[in-house]
């Protein structure tokens, strides 16, 4: 059951990122581009937590503050893998540090295009982005 | 911690960033102190480039145990922390803040230029130290 539910949760992460990519390609709605890019990471971290802890769904409610990606990563047991990857890759380290400052309430803020595109790239960059790294972790490669 | 924060602020000036707001601020949600660097360069060149420069800066020279790169957070003009820092009219210290500077917000083109110079000089400093 937990494998199925974490699979569903990681699917949400991928679907959310696809929505963000569509916005980037259309070069519109930068507030949502920012929000959805970070939300994809939140879902992916939730999926990893669900899978590793054998839960039926992510237990976000155990965290304060609930949407802090750094706290979610720690909650998912990713601290050591994260530290190792950051030591190996300067580019990944810069991307992670940008992503971890994601603010879920930014959907109510005047986030500019530059900031939104920057966060989206930090999440989705094929070589040193956060989502490709989370995919590798989730799928156990 | 206070001295290390001041040293970092001075180093950022030397390397051309000259952020408008620099302060240790206690985050009650995280229950942690953070050294916040508020600069319009976040809005103009993006956070990733600035963090890359910061990593280079820490690679180039240590600030001791009192300060690690994990303590430092760049803040954009749209964030609540920016508004919270803007409320300080001058350098000051309270129970949950130690404010080093409160300079006026530069125009975006100047902030962008400062950001790019900082990233370039930090890279050069890291190469020299390597």
PDB file of C-alpha atoms in Angstrom:
ATOM      1  CA  UNK A   1       0.000   0.000   0.000  1.00  0.00           C
ATOM      2  CA  UNK A   2       2.715   2.492   0.949  1.00  0.00           C
ATOM      3  CA  UNK A   3       4.609   1.810  -2.291  1.00  0.00           C
ATOM      4  CA  UNK A   4       1.440   2.533  -4.283  1.00  0.00           C
ATOM      5  CA  UNK A   5       0.768   5.729  -2.334  1.00  0.00           C
ATOM      6  CA  UNK A   6       4.318   7.031  -2.606  1.00  0.00           C
ATOM      7  CA  UNK A   7       4.117   6.201  -6.340  1.00  0.00           C
ATOM      8  CA  UNK A   8       0.949   8.299  -6.599  1.00  0.00           C
ATOM      9  CA  UNK A   9       2.608  11.101  -4.637  1.00  0.00           C
ATOM     10  CA  UNK A  10       5.689  11.125  -6.864  1.00  0.00           C
ATOM     11  CA  UNK A  11       3.319  11.159  -9.849  1.00  0.00           C
ATOM     12  CA  UNK A  12       1.826  14.359  -8.413  1.00  0.00           C
ATOM     13  CA  UNK A  13       5.325  15.819  -8.277  1.00  0.00           C
ATOM     14  CA  UNK A  14       5.932  15.000 -11.951  1.00  0.00           C
ATOM     15  CA  UNK A  15       2.521  16.302 -13.011  1.00  0.00           C
ATOM     16  CA  UNK A  16       3.054  19.538 -11.062  1.00  0.00           C
ATOM     17  CA  UNK A  17       6.443  20.013 -12.690  1.00  0.00           C
ATOM     18  CA  UNK A  18       4.886  19.421 -16.128  1.00  0.00           C
ATOM     19  CA  UNK A  19       2.395  22.217 -15.385  1.00  0.00           C
ATOM     20  CA  UNK A  20       5.295  24.491 -14.436  1.00  0.00           C
ATOM     21  CA  UNK A  21       7.165  23.595 -17.638  1.00  0.00           C
ATOM     22  CA  UNK A  22       4.071  24.486 -19.684  1.00  0.00           C
ATOM     23  CA  UNK A  23       3.975  27.916 -18.029  1.00  0.00           C
ATOM     24  CA  UNK A  24       7.678  28.454 -18.674  1.00  0.00           C
ATOM     25  CA  UNK A  25       7.287  27.528 -22.347  1.00  0.00           C
ATOM     26  CA  UNK A  26       4.378  29.931 -22.653  1.00  0.00           C
ATOM     27  CA  UNK A  27       6.427  32.560 -20.753  1.00  0.00           C
ATOM     28  CA  UNK A  28       3.416  33.527 -18.648  1.00  0.00           C
ATOM     29  CA  UNK A  29       2.102  33.544 -15.077  1.00  0.00           C
ATOM     30  CA  UNK A  30       5.476  33.753 -13.349  1.00  0.00           C
ATOM     31  CA  UNK A  31       3.914  33.694  -9.876  1.00  0.00           C
ATOM     32  CA  UNK A  32       2.498  30.240 -10.553  1.00  0.00           C
ATOM     33  CA  UNK A  33       5.677  29.149 -12.327  1.00  0.00           C
ATOM     34  CA  UNK A  34       7.509  29.887  -9.073  1.00  0.00           C
ATOM     35  CA  UNK A  35       4.816  28.268  -6.920  1.00  0.00           C
ATOM     36  CA  UNK A  36       4.408  25.083  -8.979  1.00  0.00           C
ATOM     37  CA  UNK A  37       8.167  24.533  -9.352  1.00  0.00           C
ATOM     38  CA  UNK A  38       8.588  24.535  -5.579  1.00  0.00           C
ATOM     39  CA  UNK A  39       5.422  22.503  -5.058  1.00  0.00           C
ATOM     40  CA  UNK A  40       6.797  19.775  -7.327  1.00  0.00           C
ATOM     41  CA  UNK A  41       9.794  19.468  -4.999  1.00  0.00           C
ATOM     42  CA  UNK A  42       7.510  19.386  -1.961  1.00  0.00           C
ATOM     43  CA  UNK A  43       5.501  16.508  -3.468  1.00  0.00           C
ATOM     44  CA  UNK A  44       8.679  14.629  -4.402  1.00  0.00           C
ATOM     45  CA  UNK A  45      10.064  14.990  -0.868  1.00  0.00           C
ATOM     46  CA  UNK A  46       6.711  13.836   0.502  1.00  0.00           C
ATOM     47  CA  UNK A  47       6.808  10.780  -1.767  1.00  0.00           C
ATOM     48  CA  UNK A  48      10.296   9.857  -0.567  1.00  0.00           C
ATOM     49  CA  UNK A  49       9.240  10.261   3.064  1.00  0.00           C
ATOM     50  CA  UNK A  50       6.136   8.125   2.421  1.00  0.00           C
ATOM     51  CA  UNK A  51       8.138   5.395   0.719  1.00  0.00           C
ATOM     52  CA  UNK A  52      10.950   5.272   3.266  1.00  0.00           C
ATOM     53  CA  UNK A  53       8.713   5.387   6.344  1.00  0.00           C
ATOM     54  CA  UNK A  54       6.129   2.961   4.939  1.00  0.00           C
ATOM     55  CA  UNK A  55       3.316   5.485   5.310  1.00  0.00           C
ATOM     56  CA  UNK A  56       0.009   5.668   3.445  1.00  0.00           C
ATOM     57  CA  UNK A  57       0.451   9.385   2.819  1.00  0.00           C
ATOM     58  CA  UNK A  58       3.013  12.112   3.578  1.00  0.00           C
ATOM     59  CA  UNK A  59       2.862  13.267   7.201  1.00  0.00           C
ATOM     60  CA  UNK A  60       3.384  16.987   6.549  1.00  0.00           C
ATOM     61  CA  UNK A  61       1.422  17.803   9.695  1.00  0.00           C
ATOM     62  CA  UNK A  62       4.346  16.516  11.795  1.00  0.00           C
ATOM     63  CA  UNK A  63       6.473  19.407  10.543  1.00  0.00           C
ATOM     64  CA  UNK A  64       6.770  23.028  11.600  1.00  0.00           C
ATOM     65  CA  UNK A  65       6.831  25.001   9.396  1.00  0.00           C
ATOM     66  CA  UNK A  66       4.810  22.622   7.241  1.00  0.00           C
ATOM     67  CA  UNK A  67       6.073  23.634   3.782  1.00  0.00           C
ATOM     68  CA  UNK A  68       9.760  24.219   4.521  1.00  0.00           C
ATOM     69  CA  UNK A  69      11.645  22.133   1.951  1.00  0.00           C
ATOM     70  CA  UNK A  70      14.785  21.864   4.076  1.00  0.00           C
ATOM     71  CA  UNK A  71      12.786  20.453   6.998  1.00  0.00           C
ATOM     72  CA  UNK A  72      10.943  18.094   4.619  1.00  0.00           C
ATOM     73  CA  UNK A  73      14.261  16.808   3.266  1.00  0.00           C
ATOM     74  CA  UNK A  74      15.487  16.129   6.799  1.00  0.00           C
ATOM     75  CA  UNK A  75      12.154  14.486   7.657  1.00  0.00           C
ATOM     76  CA  UNK A  76      12.585  12.211   4.642  1.00  0.00           C
ATOM     77  CA  UNK A  77      16.007  11.114   5.864  1.00  0.00           C
ATOM     78  CA  UNK A  78      17.864  12.845   3.047  1.00  0.00           C
ATOM     79  CA  UNK A  79      20.379  14.816   5.106  1.00  0.00           C
ATOM     80  CA  UNK A  80      23.413  12.650   4.404  1.00  0.00           C
ATOM     81  CA  UNK A  81      22.670  12.127   0.691  1.00  0.00           C
ATOM     82  CA  UNK A  82      22.083  15.844   0.350  1.00  0.00           C
ATOM     83  CA  UNK A  83      25.361  16.731   2.065  1.00  0.00           C
ATOM     84  CA  UNK A  84      27.285  14.272  -0.121  1.00  0.00           C
ATOM     85  CA  UNK A  85      25.761  15.578  -3.351  1.00  0.00           C
ATOM     86  CA  UNK A  86      26.427  19.190  -2.358  1.00  0.00           C
ATOM     87  CA  UNK A  87      30.048  18.378  -1.575  1.00  0.00           C
ATOM     88  CA  UNK A  88      30.408  16.791  -5.030  1.00  0.00           C
ATOM     89  CA  UNK A  89      28.645  19.483  -7.065  1.00  0.00           C
ATOM     90  CA  UNK A  90      28.966  23.236  -6.623  1.00  0.00           C
ATOM     91  CA  UNK A  91      26.147  23.769  -9.165  1.00  0.00           C
ATOM     92  CA  UNK A  92      23.781  21.396  -7.351  1.00  0.00           C
ATOM     93  CA  UNK A  93      24.619  23.060  -4.047  1.00  0.00           C
ATOM     94  CA  UNK A  94      23.702  26.499  -5.442  1.00  0.00           C
ATOM     95  CA  UNK A  95      20.494  25.056  -6.922  1.00  0.00           C
ATOM     96  CA  UNK A  96      19.477  23.369  -3.674  1.00  0.00           C
ATOM     97  CA  UNK A  97      20.133  26.526  -1.644  1.00  0.00           C
ATOM     98  CA  UNK A  98      17.946  28.524  -4.040  1.00  0.00           C
ATOM     99  CA  UNK A  99      15.180  25.899  -3.954  1.00  0.00           C
ATOM    100  CA  UNK A 100      15.155  25.528  -0.172  1.00  0.00           C
ATOM    101  CA  UNK A 101      14.239  29.212   0.192  1.00  0.00           C
ATOM    102  CA  UNK A 102      10.978  28.535  -1.712  1.00  0.00           C
ATOM    103  CA  UNK A 103       8.064  30.228   0.000  1.00  0.00           C
ATOM    104  CA  UNK A 104       4.696  28.509  -0.455  1.00  0.00           C
ATOM    105  CA  UNK A 105       2.851  31.752   0.309  1.00  0.00           C
ATOM    106  CA  UNK A 106       4.611  33.409  -2.630  1.00  0.00           C
ATOM    107  CA  UNK A 107       1.500  32.642  -4.671  1.00  0.00           C
ATOM    108  CA  UNK A 108       0.145  35.771  -2.969  1.00  0.00           C
ATOM    109  CA  UNK A 109       3.303  37.829  -3.632  1.00  0.00           C
ATOM    110  CA  UNK A 110       4.706  39.821  -6.531  1.00  0.00           C
ATOM    111  CA  UNK A 111       7.340  37.291  -7.567  1.00  0.00           C
ATOM    112  CA  UNK A 112       9.181  38.593 -10.618  1.00  0.00           C
ATOM    113  CA  UNK A 113       9.976  36.745 -13.835  1.00  0.00           C
ATOM    114  CA  UNK A 114      13.705  36.509 -13.101  1.00  0.00           C
ATOM    115  CA  UNK A 115      13.129  34.893  -9.703  1.00  0.00           C
ATOM    116  CA  UNK A 116      10.527  32.465 -11.067  1.00  0.00           C
ATOM    117  CA  UNK A 117      12.693  31.382 -13.999  1.00  0.00           C
ATOM    118  CA  UNK A 118      15.689  31.030 -11.705  1.00  0.00           C
ATOM    119  CA  UNK A 119      13.833  28.784  -9.264  1.00  0.00           C
ATOM    120  CA  UNK A 120      12.327  26.745 -12.087  1.00  0.00           C
ATOM    121  CA  UNK A 121      15.772  26.159 -13.559  1.00  0.00           C
ATOM    122  CA  UNK A 122      17.183  25.188 -10.139  1.00  0.00           C
ATOM    123  CA  UNK A 123      14.391  22.614  -9.856  1.00  0.00           C
ATOM    124  CA  UNK A 124      14.413  21.223 -13.380  1.00  0.00           C
ATOM    125  CA  UNK A 125      17.949  21.556 -14.763  1.00  0.00           C
ATOM    126  CA  UNK A 126      18.688  18.204 -16.368  1.00  0.00           C
ATOM    127  CA  UNK A 127      22.214  17.839 -14.958  1.00  0.00           C
ATOM    128  CA  UNK A 128      22.276  19.586 -11.596  1.00  0.00           C
ATOM    129  CA  UNK A 129      18.627  20.342 -10.845  1.00  0.00           C
ATOM    130  CA  UNK A 130      16.865  19.217  -7.688  1.00  0.00           C
ATOM    131  CA  UNK A 131      14.103  17.163  -9.348  1.00  0.00           C
ATOM    132  CA  UNK A 132      16.458  14.918 -11.359  1.00  0.00           C
ATOM    133  CA  UNK A 133      18.324  14.252  -8.093  1.00  0.00           C
ATOM    134  CA  UNK A 134      15.083  13.445  -6.254  1.00  0.00           C
ATOM    135  CA  UNK A 135      14.040  11.113  -9.103  1.00  0.00           C
ATOM    136  CA  UNK A 136      17.273   9.195  -8.705  1.00  0.00           C
ATOM    137  CA  UNK A 137      16.706   8.900  -4.957  1.00  0.00           C
ATOM    138  CA  UNK A 138      13.041   7.957  -5.257  1.00  0.00           C
ATOM    139  CA  UNK A 139      13.601   5.302  -7.896  1.00  0.00           C
ATOM    140  CA  UNK A 140      16.617   4.001  -5.998  1.00  0.00           C
ATOM    141  CA  UNK A 141      19.102   4.298  -8.842  1.00  0.00           C
TER     142      UNK A 141
ATOM    143  CA  UNK B   1      28.439  35.273  15.440  1.00  0.00           C
ATOM    144  CA  UNK B   2      28.023  39.064  15.446  1.00  0.00           C
ATOM    145  CA  UNK B   3      31.615  39.651  14.358  1.00  0.00           C
ATOM    146  CA  UNK B   4      31.450  36.957  11.664  1.00  0.00           C
ATOM    147  CA  UNK B   5      28.306  38.533  10.234  1.00  0.00           C
ATOM    148  CA  UNK B   6      30.027  41.891  10.045  1.00  0.00           C
ATOM    149  CA  UNK B   7      33.045  40.308   8.359  1.00  0.00           C
ATOM    150  CA  UNK B   8      30.812  38.718   5.736  1.00  0.00           C
ATOM    151  CA  UNK B   9      28.995  42.014   5.119  1.00  0.00           C
ATOM    152  CA  UNK B  10      32.368  43.752   4.644  1.00  0.00           C
ATOM    153  CA  UNK B  11      33.540  40.996   2.291  1.00  0.00           C
ATOM    154  CA  UNK B  12      30.377  41.309   0.200  1.00  0.00           C
ATOM    155  CA  UNK B  13      31.084  45.035  -0.098  1.00  0.00           C
ATOM    156  CA  UNK B  14      34.689  44.414  -1.109  1.00  0.00           C
ATOM    157  CA  UNK B  15      33.535  42.036  -3.824  1.00  0.00           C
ATOM    158  CA  UNK B  16      31.072  44.589  -5.141  1.00  0.00           C
ATOM    159  CA  UNK B  17      27.665  43.296  -3.991  1.00  0.00           C
ATOM    160  CA  UNK B  18      27.014  46.029  -1.387  1.00  0.00           C
ATOM    161  CA  UNK B  19      23.684  44.589  -0.205  1.00  0.00           C
ATOM    162  CA  UNK B  20      21.214  47.143   1.084  1.00  0.00           C
ATOM    163  CA  UNK B  21      20.145  45.209   4.207  1.00  0.00           C
ATOM    164  CA  UNK B  22      22.243  42.823   6.289  1.00  0.00           C
ATOM    165  CA  UNK B  23      21.032  41.416   9.598  1.00  0.00           C
ATOM    166  CA  UNK B  24      20.862  38.424  11.856  1.00  0.00           C
ATOM    167  CA  UNK B  25      17.163  37.738  12.299  1.00  0.00           C
ATOM    168  CA  UNK B  26      15.510  35.120  14.498  1.00  0.00           C
ATOM    169  CA  UNK B  27      12.973  33.059  12.573  1.00  0.00           C
ATOM    170  CA  UNK B  28      10.292  31.973  15.073  1.00  0.00           C
ATOM    171  CA  UNK B  29       8.903  29.326  12.686  1.00  0.00           C
ATOM    172  CA  UNK B  30      12.264  27.659  12.153  1.00  0.00           C
ATOM    173  CA  UNK B  31      13.457  28.526  15.666  1.00  0.00           C
ATOM    174  CA  UNK B  32      16.805  29.507  14.158  1.00  0.00           C
ATOM    175  CA  UNK B  33      18.890  32.604  13.629  1.00  0.00           C
ATOM    176  CA  UNK B  34      19.620  33.449   9.992  1.00  0.00           C
ATOM    177  CA  UNK B  35      22.043  35.953   8.525  1.00  0.00           C
ATOM    178  CA  UNK B  36      19.846  37.647   5.956  1.00  0.00           C
ATOM    179  CA  UNK B  37      21.383  39.389   2.960  1.00  0.00           C
ATOM    180  CA  UNK B  38      18.710  41.466   1.303  1.00  0.00           C
ATOM    181  CA  UNK B  39      19.626  42.746  -2.127  1.00  0.00           C
ATOM    182  CA  UNK B  40      17.696  43.685  -5.205  1.00  0.00           C
ATOM    183  CA  UNK B  41      20.247  41.569  -7.086  1.00  0.00           C
ATOM    184  CA  UNK B  42      18.133  38.530  -6.096  1.00  0.00           C
ATOM    185  CA  UNK B  43      15.325  39.980  -8.206  1.00  0.00           C
ATOM    186  CA  UNK B  44      17.586  40.965 -11.097  1.00  0.00           C
ATOM    187  CA  UNK B  45      20.141  38.160 -11.573  1.00  0.00           C
ATOM    188  CA  UNK B  46      18.479  35.377  -9.585  1.00  0.00           C
ATOM    189  CA  UNK B  47      19.209  33.586  -6.358  1.00  0.00           C
ATOM    190  CA  UNK B  48      21.209  30.698  -7.857  1.00  0.00           C
ATOM    191  CA  UNK B  49      24.027  32.908  -9.161  1.00  0.00           C
ATOM    192  CA  UNK B  50      24.270  34.675  -5.807  1.00  0.00           C
ATOM    193  CA  UNK B  51      24.447  31.384  -3.900  1.00  0.00           C
ATOM    194  CA  UNK B  52      27.092  30.209  -6.339  1.00  0.00           C
ATOM    195  CA  UNK B  53      29.094  33.349  -5.520  1.00  0.00           C
ATOM    196  CA  UNK B  54      28.546  32.810  -1.806  1.00  0.00           C
ATOM    197  CA  UNK B  55      29.798  29.222  -2.049  1.00  0.00           C
ATOM    198  CA  UNK B  56      32.894  30.516  -3.849  1.00  0.00           C
ATOM    199  CA  UNK B  57      33.390  33.090  -1.123  1.00  0.00           C
ATOM    200  CA  UNK B  58      33.252  30.459   1.636  1.00  0.00           C
ATOM    201  CA  UNK B  59      35.577  28.238  -0.421  1.00  0.00           C
ATOM    202  CA  UNK B  60      38.033  31.117  -0.691  1.00  0.00           C
ATOM    203  CA  UNK B  61      38.205  32.040   2.959  1.00  0.00           C
ATOM    204  CA  UNK B  62      36.754  30.691   6.186  1.00  0.00           C
ATOM    205  CA  UNK B  63      34.701  32.763   8.537  1.00  0.00           C
ATOM    206  CA  UNK B  64      35.355  30.379  11.395  1.00  0.00           C
ATOM    207  CA  UNK B  65      32.899  28.182  13.241  1.00  0.00           C
ATOM    208  CA  UNK B  66      30.716  31.193  13.993  1.00  0.00           C
ATOM    209  CA  UNK B  67      29.416  31.320  10.433  1.00  0.00           C
ATOM    210  CA  UNK B  68      28.739  28.686   7.777  1.00  0.00           C
ATOM    211  CA  UNK B  69      27.194  29.040   4.358  1.00  0.00           C
ATOM    212  CA  UNK B  70      24.072  27.325   5.769  1.00  0.00           C
ATOM    213  CA  UNK B  71      23.500  30.287   8.095  1.00  0.00           C
ATOM    214  CA  UNK B  72      23.232  32.753   5.231  1.00  0.00           C
ATOM    215  CA  UNK B  73      20.072  33.438   3.283  1.00  0.00           C
ATOM    216  CA  UNK B  74      19.512  35.831   0.390  1.00  0.00           C
ATOM    217  CA  UNK B  75      16.255  37.735   0.534  1.00  0.00           C
ATOM    218  CA  UNK B  76      14.301  39.184  -2.402  1.00  0.00           C
ATOM    219  CA  UNK B  77      12.376  42.444  -2.265  1.00  0.00           C
ATOM    220  CA  UNK B  78       8.994  40.679  -2.340  1.00  0.00           C
ATOM    221  CA  UNK B  79       9.668  38.552   0.756  1.00  0.00           C
ATOM    222  CA  UNK B  80       8.238  39.291   4.184  1.00  0.00           C
ATOM    223  CA  UNK B  81      11.734  39.254   5.685  1.00  0.00           C
ATOM    224  CA  UNK B  82      12.670  42.144   3.410  1.00  0.00           C
ATOM    225  CA  UNK B  83       9.756  44.174   4.768  1.00  0.00           C
ATOM    226  CA  UNK B  84      10.675  43.142   8.305  1.00  0.00           C
ATOM    227  CA  UNK B  85      14.240  44.387   7.777  1.00  0.00           C
ATOM    228  CA  UNK B  86      13.064  47.576   6.059  1.00  0.00           C
ATOM    229  CA  UNK B  87      11.228  48.477   9.273  1.00  0.00           C
ATOM    230  CA  UNK B  88      14.623  49.154  10.867  1.00  0.00           C
ATOM    231  CA  UNK B  89      15.622  52.717  10.078  1.00  0.00           C
ATOM    232  CA  UNK B  90      19.208  52.289  11.245  1.00  0.00           C
ATOM    233  CA  UNK B  91      21.658  49.660  12.510  1.00  0.00           C
ATOM    234  CA  UNK B  92      20.352  48.325  15.796  1.00  0.00           C
ATOM    235  CA  UNK B  93      20.067  45.289  18.033  1.00  0.00           C
ATOM    236  CA  UNK B  94      16.894  43.857  19.578  1.00  0.00           C
ATOM    237  CA  UNK B  95      16.009  40.507  21.159  1.00  0.00           C
ATOM    238  CA  UNK B  96      15.352  38.923  17.757  1.00  0.00           C
ATOM    239  CA  UNK B  97      17.461  41.010  15.375  1.00  0.00           C
ATOM    240  CA  UNK B  98      20.947  42.409  14.908  1.00  0.00           C
ATOM    241  CA  UNK B  99      20.888  44.838  12.028  1.00  0.00           C
ATOM    242  CA  UNK B 100      24.218  45.866  10.482  1.00  0.00           C
ATOM    243  CA  UNK B 101      22.938  48.165   7.800  1.00  0.00           C
ATOM    244  CA  UNK B 102      19.838  49.636   6.191  1.00  0.00           C
ATOM    245  CA  UNK B 103      20.867  51.356   2.965  1.00  0.00           C
ATOM    246  CA  UNK B 104      18.391  52.672   0.408  1.00  0.00           C
ATOM    247  CA  UNK B 105      17.263  50.270  -2.314  1.00  0.00           C
ATOM    248  CA  UNK B 106      19.357  50.863  -5.454  1.00  0.00           C
ATOM    249  CA  UNK B 107      17.824  51.052  -8.897  1.00  0.00           C
ATOM    250  CA  UNK B 108      17.488  47.630 -10.553  1.00  0.00           C
ATOM    251  CA  UNK B 109      20.215  48.181 -13.166  1.00  0.00           C
ATOM    252  CA  UNK B 110      22.745  49.088 -10.474  1.00  0.00           C
ATOM    253  CA  UNK B 111      21.707  46.074  -8.368  1.00  0.00           C
ATOM    254  CA  UNK B 112      22.129  43.804 -11.392  1.00  0.00           C
ATOM    255  CA  UNK B 113      25.585  45.211 -12.119  1.00  0.00           C
ATOM    256  CA  UNK B 114      26.618  44.759  -8.471  1.00  0.00           C
ATOM    257  CA  UNK B 115      25.362  41.175  -8.491  1.00  0.00           C
ATOM    258  CA  UNK B 116      27.266  40.250 -11.627  1.00  0.00           C
ATOM    259  CA  UNK B 117      30.494  41.850 -10.365  1.00  0.00           C
ATOM    260  CA  UNK B 118      30.149  39.965  -7.056  1.00  0.00           C
ATOM    261  CA  UNK B 119      29.676  36.580  -8.775  1.00  0.00           C
ATOM    262  CA  UNK B 120      32.696  37.183 -11.020  1.00  0.00           C
ATOM    263  CA  UNK B 121      34.987  38.374  -8.227  1.00  0.00           C
ATOM    264  CA  UNK B 122      33.936  35.586  -5.851  1.00  0.00           C
ATOM    265  CA  UNK B 123      34.750  33.051  -8.591  1.00  0.00           C
ATOM    266  CA  UNK B 124      38.176  34.638  -9.064  1.00  0.00           C
ATOM    267  CA  UNK B 125      38.799  34.594  -5.293  1.00  0.00           C
ATOM    268  CA  UNK B 126      37.909  30.883  -5.097  1.00  0.00           C
ATOM    269  CA  UNK B 127      40.250  30.090  -8.014  1.00  0.00           C
ATOM    270  CA  UNK B 128      43.090  31.971  -6.366  1.00  0.00           C
ATOM    271  CA  UNK B 129      42.517  30.115  -3.095  1.00  0.00           C
ATOM    272  CA  UNK B 130      42.302  26.667  -4.755  1.00  0.00           C
TER     273      UNK B 130
END
